[in-house]
mmCIF file of C-alpha atoms in Angstrom:
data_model
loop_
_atom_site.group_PDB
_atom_site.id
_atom_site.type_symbol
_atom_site.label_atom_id
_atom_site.label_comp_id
_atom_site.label_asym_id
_atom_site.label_seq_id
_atom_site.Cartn_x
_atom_site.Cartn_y
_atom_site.Cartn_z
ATOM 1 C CA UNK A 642 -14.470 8.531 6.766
ATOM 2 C CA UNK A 643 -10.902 7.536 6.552
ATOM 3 C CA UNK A 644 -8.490 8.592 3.652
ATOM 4 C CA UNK A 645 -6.578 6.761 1.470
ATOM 5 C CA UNK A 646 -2.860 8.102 1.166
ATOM 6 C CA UNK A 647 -0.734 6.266 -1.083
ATOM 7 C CA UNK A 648 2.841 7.132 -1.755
ATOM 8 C CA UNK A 649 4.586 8.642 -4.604
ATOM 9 C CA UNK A 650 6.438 4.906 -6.295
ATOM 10 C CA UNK A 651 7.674 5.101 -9.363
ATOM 11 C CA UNK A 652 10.036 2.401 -10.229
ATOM 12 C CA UNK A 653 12.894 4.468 -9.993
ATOM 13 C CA UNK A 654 16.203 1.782 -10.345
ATOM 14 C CA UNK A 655 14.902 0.727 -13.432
ATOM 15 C CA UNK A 656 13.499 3.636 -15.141
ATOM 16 C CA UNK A 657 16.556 5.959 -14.839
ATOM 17 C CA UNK A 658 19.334 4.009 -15.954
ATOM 18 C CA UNK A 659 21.426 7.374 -16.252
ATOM 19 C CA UNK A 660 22.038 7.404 -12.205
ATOM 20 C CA UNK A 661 25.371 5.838 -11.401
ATOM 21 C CA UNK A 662 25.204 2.165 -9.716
ATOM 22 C CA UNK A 663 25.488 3.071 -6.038
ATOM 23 C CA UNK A 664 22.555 5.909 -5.984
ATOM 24 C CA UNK A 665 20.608 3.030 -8.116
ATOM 25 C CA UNK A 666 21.639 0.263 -5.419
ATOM 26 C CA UNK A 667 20.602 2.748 -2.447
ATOM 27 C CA UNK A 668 17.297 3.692 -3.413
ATOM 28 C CA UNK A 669 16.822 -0.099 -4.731
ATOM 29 C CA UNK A 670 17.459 -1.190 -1.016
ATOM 30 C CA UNK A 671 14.788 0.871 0.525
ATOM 31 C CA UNK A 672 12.169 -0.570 -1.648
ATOM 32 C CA UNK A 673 9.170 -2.496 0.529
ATOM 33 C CA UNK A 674 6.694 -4.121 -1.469
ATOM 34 C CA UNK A 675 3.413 -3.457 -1.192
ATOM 35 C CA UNK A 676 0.005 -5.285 -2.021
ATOM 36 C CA UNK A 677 -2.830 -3.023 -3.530
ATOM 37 C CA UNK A 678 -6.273 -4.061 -3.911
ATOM 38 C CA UNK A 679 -8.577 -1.916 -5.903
ATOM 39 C CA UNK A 680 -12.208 -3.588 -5.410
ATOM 40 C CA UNK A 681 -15.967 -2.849 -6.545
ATOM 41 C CA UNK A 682 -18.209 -4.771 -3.851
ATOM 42 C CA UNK A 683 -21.644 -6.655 -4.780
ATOM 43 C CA UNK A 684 -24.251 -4.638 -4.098
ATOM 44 C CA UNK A 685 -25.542 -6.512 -0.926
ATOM 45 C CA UNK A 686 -22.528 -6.492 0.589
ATOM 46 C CA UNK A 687 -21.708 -4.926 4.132
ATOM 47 C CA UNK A 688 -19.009 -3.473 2.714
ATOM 48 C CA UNK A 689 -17.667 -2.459 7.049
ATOM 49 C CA UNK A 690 -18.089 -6.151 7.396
ATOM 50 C CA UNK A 691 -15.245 -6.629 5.068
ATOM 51 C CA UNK A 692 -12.612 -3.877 6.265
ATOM 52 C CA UNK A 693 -12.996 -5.367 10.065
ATOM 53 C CA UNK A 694 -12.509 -8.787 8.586
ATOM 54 C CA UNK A 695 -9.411 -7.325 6.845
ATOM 55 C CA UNK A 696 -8.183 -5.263 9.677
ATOM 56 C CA UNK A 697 -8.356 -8.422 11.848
ATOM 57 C CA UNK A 698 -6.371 -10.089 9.717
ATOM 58 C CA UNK A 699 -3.512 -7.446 9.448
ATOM 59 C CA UNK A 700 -3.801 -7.122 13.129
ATOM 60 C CA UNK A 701 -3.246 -10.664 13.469
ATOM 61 C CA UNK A 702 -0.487 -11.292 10.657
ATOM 62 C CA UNK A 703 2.902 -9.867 12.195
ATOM 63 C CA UNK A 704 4.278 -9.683 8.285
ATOM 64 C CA UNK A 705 2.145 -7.076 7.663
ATOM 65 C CA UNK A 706 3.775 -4.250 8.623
ATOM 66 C CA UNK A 707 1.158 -1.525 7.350
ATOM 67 C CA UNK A 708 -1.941 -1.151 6.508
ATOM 68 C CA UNK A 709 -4.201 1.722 4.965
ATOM 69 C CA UNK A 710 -7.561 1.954 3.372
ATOM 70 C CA UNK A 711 -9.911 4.492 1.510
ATOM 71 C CA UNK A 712 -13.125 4.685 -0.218
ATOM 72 C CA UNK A 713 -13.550 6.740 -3.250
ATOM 73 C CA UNK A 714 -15.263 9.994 -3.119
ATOM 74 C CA UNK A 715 -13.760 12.689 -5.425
ATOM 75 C CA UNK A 716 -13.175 10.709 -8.482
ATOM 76 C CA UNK A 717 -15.443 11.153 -11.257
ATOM 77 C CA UNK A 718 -17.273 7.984 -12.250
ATOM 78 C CA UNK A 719 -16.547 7.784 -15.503
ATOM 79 C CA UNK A 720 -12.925 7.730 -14.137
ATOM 80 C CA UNK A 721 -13.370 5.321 -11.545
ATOM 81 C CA UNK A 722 -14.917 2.674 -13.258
ATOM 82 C CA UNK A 723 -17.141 1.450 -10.710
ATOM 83 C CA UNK A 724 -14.398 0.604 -8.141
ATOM 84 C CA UNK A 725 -14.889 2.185 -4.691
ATOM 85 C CA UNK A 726 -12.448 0.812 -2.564
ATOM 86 C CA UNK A 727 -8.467 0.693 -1.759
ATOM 87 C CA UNK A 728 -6.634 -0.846 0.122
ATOM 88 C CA UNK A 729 -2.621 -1.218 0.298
ATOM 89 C CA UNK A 730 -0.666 -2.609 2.716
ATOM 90 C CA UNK A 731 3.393 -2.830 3.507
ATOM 91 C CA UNK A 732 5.466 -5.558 3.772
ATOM 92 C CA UNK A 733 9.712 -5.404 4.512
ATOM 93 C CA UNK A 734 10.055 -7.453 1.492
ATOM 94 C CA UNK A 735 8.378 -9.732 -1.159
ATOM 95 C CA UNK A 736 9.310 -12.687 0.669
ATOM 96 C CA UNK A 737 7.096 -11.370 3.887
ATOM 97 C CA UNK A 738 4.383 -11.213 1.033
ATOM 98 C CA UNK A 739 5.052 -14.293 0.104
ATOM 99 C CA UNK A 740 4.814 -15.871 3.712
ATOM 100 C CA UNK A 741 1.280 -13.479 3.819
ATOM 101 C CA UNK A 742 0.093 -15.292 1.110
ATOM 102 C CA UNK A 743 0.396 -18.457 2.152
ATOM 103 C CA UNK A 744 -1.137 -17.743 5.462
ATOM 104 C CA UNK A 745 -4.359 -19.515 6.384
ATOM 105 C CA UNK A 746 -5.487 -16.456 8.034
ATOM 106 C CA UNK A 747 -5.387 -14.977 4.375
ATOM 107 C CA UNK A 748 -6.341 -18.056 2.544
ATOM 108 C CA UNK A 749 -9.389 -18.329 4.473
ATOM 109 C CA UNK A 750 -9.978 -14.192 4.248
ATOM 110 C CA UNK A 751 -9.664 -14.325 0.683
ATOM 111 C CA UNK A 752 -12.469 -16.666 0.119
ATOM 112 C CA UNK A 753 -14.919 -14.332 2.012
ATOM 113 C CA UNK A 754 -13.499 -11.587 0.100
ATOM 114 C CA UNK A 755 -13.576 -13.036 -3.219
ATOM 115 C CA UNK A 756 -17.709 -13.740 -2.431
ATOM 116 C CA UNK A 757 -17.920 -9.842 -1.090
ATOM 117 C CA UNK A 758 -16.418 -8.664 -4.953
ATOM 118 C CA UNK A 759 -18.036 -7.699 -7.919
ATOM 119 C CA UNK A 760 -14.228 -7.106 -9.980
ATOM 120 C CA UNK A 761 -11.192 -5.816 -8.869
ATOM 121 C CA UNK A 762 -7.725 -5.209 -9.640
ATOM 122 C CA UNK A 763 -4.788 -6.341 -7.557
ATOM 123 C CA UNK A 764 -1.166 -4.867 -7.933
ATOM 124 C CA UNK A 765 1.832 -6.272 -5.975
ATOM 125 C CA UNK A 766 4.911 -4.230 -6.239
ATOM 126 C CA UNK A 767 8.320 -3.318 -4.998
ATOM 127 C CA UNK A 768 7.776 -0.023 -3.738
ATOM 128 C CA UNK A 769 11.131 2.825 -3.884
ATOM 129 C CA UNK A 770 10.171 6.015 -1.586
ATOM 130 C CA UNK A 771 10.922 8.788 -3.874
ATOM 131 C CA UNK A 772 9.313 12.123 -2.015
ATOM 132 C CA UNK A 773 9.350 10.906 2.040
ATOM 133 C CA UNK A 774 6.367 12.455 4.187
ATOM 134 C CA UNK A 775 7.678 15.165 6.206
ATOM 135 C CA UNK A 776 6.486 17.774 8.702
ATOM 136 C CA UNK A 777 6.884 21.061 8.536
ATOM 137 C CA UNK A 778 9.692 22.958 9.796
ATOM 138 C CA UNK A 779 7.763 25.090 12.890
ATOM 139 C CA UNK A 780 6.113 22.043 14.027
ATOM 140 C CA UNK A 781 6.780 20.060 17.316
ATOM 141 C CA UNK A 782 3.989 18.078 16.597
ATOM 142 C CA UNK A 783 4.557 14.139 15.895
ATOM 143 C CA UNK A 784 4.069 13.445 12.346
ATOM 144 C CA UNK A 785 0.825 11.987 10.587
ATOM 145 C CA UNK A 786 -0.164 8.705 10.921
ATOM 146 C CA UNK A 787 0.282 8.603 7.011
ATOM 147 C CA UNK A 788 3.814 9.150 7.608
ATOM 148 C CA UNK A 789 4.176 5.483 9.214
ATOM 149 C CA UNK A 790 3.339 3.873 6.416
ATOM 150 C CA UNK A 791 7.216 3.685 5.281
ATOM 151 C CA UNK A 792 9.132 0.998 7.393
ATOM 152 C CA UNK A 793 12.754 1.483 8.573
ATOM 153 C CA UNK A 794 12.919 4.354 5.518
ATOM 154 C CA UNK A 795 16.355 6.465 6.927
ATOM 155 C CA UNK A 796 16.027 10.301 6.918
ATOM 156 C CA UNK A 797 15.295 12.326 3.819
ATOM 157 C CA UNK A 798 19.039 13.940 4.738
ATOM 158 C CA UNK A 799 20.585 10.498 4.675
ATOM 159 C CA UNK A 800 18.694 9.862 0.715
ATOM 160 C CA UNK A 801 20.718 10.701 -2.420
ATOM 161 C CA UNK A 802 19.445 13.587 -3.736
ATOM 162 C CA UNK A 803 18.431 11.233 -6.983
ATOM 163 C CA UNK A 804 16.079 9.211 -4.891
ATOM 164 C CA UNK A 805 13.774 12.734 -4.551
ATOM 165 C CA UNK A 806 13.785 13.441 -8.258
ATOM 166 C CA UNK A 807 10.751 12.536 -10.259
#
């Protein structure tokens, strides 16, 4: 069953107004925004149905730039609420989102969607990379495919050290 990785994002320009303006500015530019979709599906729903239908969009939407989904299986119930499913995907900016939404691929997806829900929760964001994926040291091995998710993010050694602080 695949895994759902999402990356550390806090809100970093705005919430640590004690940086000076050009670390702020830098780690500001290599936000993405992302589009986060926490869902419960009805219960007679085929729930792998749904993810192709959403994979064929992405696949089909060049905007997109990543995509990554997960179902729930460690969190306690109480804690989950009922919701089962994630998905989050990547765009270069909000305006890409934007031109997503307005999509007919999506506009037609999101009616067969909406049907397949019971509730959910959507969060769309501007996304700063504050920890970037890396490999380890001794390895010549490529890195995860987790470690895609981040478009045109430059080198941890090219971040101010600021951008890496929680």
């Amino acid at each position: 069953m695949p895994h759902f990785v999402l990356t550390n994002y806090p809100l970093f320009s705005h919430s640590h107004s004690h940086l000076g303006t050009e670390k702020q500015t830098l780690c500001t530019k290599m936000a993405d925004f992302k589009h986060l979709v926490v869902a419960k599906f009805k219960e007679e729903v085929v729930v792998d149905d749904i993810i192709k239908g959403m994979h064929d969009l992405v696949s089909e939407i060049d905007v997109v730039k990543s995509f990554e989904w997960g179902q729930d299986l460690e969190s306690p119930e109480m804690l989950r609420q009922g919701f089962t499913h994630s998905f989050l995907m990547g765009f270069r900016n909000k305006e890409e989102f934007t031109t997503f939404l307005a999509h007919p691929k999506h506009v037609e997806f999101s009616i067969t969607f909406s049907a397949a829900i019971d509730k959910v929760v959507l969060l769309d964001f501007p996304a700063v990379l504050a920890k970037p994926i890396t490999k380890p040291a001794d390895s010549t091995a490529p890195p995860p495919p987790e470690a895609t998710a981040m478009i045109d993010a430059p080198p941890a050694a090219e971040l101010p050290a600021a951008c890496s602080e929680n």
